[in-house]
XYZ file of C-alpha atoms in Angstrom:
106
model
C 0.050 -0.067 0.075
C 2.770 2.610 1.016
C 4.533 1.724 -2.333
C 1.311 2.599 -4.206
C 0.997 5.760 -2.251
C 4.506 6.989 -2.779
C 3.815 7.364 -6.673
C 1.843 10.458 -5.703
C 4.290 12.139 -3.255
C 5.174 15.668 -4.782
C 2.486 15.819 -7.406
C -0.219 18.323 -7.768
C -3.879 17.382 -7.609
C -4.166 17.623 -11.401
C -1.346 15.036 -11.852
C -2.942 12.714 -9.285
C -6.436 12.884 -10.621
C -5.012 12.077 -14.101
C -3.714 8.677 -12.554
C -6.960 7.851 -10.680
C -9.324 5.236 -12.148
C -12.779 6.356 -13.372
C -15.231 6.613 -10.741
C -19.080 7.109 -10.610
C -20.869 8.866 -7.703
C -24.172 7.460 -6.323
C -26.161 8.575 -3.303
C -28.511 6.173 -1.662
C -31.750 8.001 -0.710
C -34.266 5.166 -0.606
C -36.072 4.196 2.545
C -39.280 5.432 4.159
C -37.776 7.752 6.795
C -40.281 6.164 9.256
C -38.388 7.181 12.369
C -37.742 10.567 11.074
C -41.216 11.283 9.984
C -40.241 12.986 6.802
C -37.696 12.655 3.922
C -34.252 12.958 5.529
C -32.617 13.904 2.502
C -34.604 17.126 2.244
C -33.834 18.135 5.717
C -31.955 21.546 5.676
C -28.700 22.511 7.495
C -28.016 26.269 7.107
C -30.784 26.488 4.511
C -29.543 23.825 2.294
C -31.018 20.318 1.875
C -28.784 17.516 3.114
C -29.124 15.859 -0.206
C -27.794 19.031 -2.071
C -24.809 19.251 0.445
C -24.126 15.491 -0.301
C -24.314 15.957 -3.964
C -21.900 18.740 -3.986
C -19.344 16.723 -2.078
C -19.795 13.781 -4.311
C -19.609 15.857 -7.384
C -16.227 17.344 -6.290
C -14.504 13.899 -6.627
C -16.718 11.751 -8.914
C -18.626 14.179 -11.161
C -22.428 14.575 -11.195
C -23.926 12.024 -8.836
C -26.903 9.807 -9.448
C -29.513 9.433 -6.607
C -30.824 5.985 -6.203
C -34.489 5.696 -4.823
C -35.090 9.217 -4.433
C -38.500 10.757 -4.755
C -39.632 13.574 -7.213
C -38.361 16.184 -4.611
C -34.763 14.927 -5.465
C -35.453 15.748 -9.137
C -36.485 19.203 -8.068
C -32.886 19.713 -6.816
C -31.541 19.222 -10.352
C -30.153 15.746 -9.626
C -30.278 12.813 -11.889
C -32.523 10.025 -10.015
C -33.008 6.413 -10.766
C -35.488 4.021 -9.131
C -34.250 1.360 -6.763
C -34.586 -1.828 -8.482
C -34.909 -3.636 -5.205
C -37.155 -1.328 -3.000
C -37.506 -2.667 0.552
C -34.138 -4.519 0.473
C -32.202 -1.821 2.310
C -29.017 -0.372 1.358
C -27.783 -3.514 -0.389
C -30.604 -3.181 -2.894
C -29.523 0.500 -3.551
C -25.892 -0.526 -4.044
C -26.781 -3.246 -6.401
C -28.876 -0.842 -8.259
C -26.016 1.612 -8.490
C -23.572 -0.938 -9.638
C -25.948 -1.916 -12.324
C -26.389 1.538 -13.462
C -22.738 2.547 -13.142
C -20.655 3.338 -16.354
C -17.389 3.158 -14.336
C -15.524 -0.345 -14.271
C -15.990 -2.275 -10.978
């Protein structure tokens, strides 16, 4: 592992990013939020929905993210949304959906 990391020593961010494999960013937003009583993804922190904050972070490292299992409200934030292929299967179903939709090698 250290040998792999040493190849990046002394290089700028652009040089490092050119060597990193292609990645795809997905945000799992399924679930019923039954304990919360409303959609957790749309809760706001500092006036910004948590989903929008998360999307910005993902986009910084992986490009525009895709939301798995998000409702129409997620689309209103301008995010790409795909339906969870295994609703009710928990996070594992969302991960399987994301992998199936990913254009990045895995």
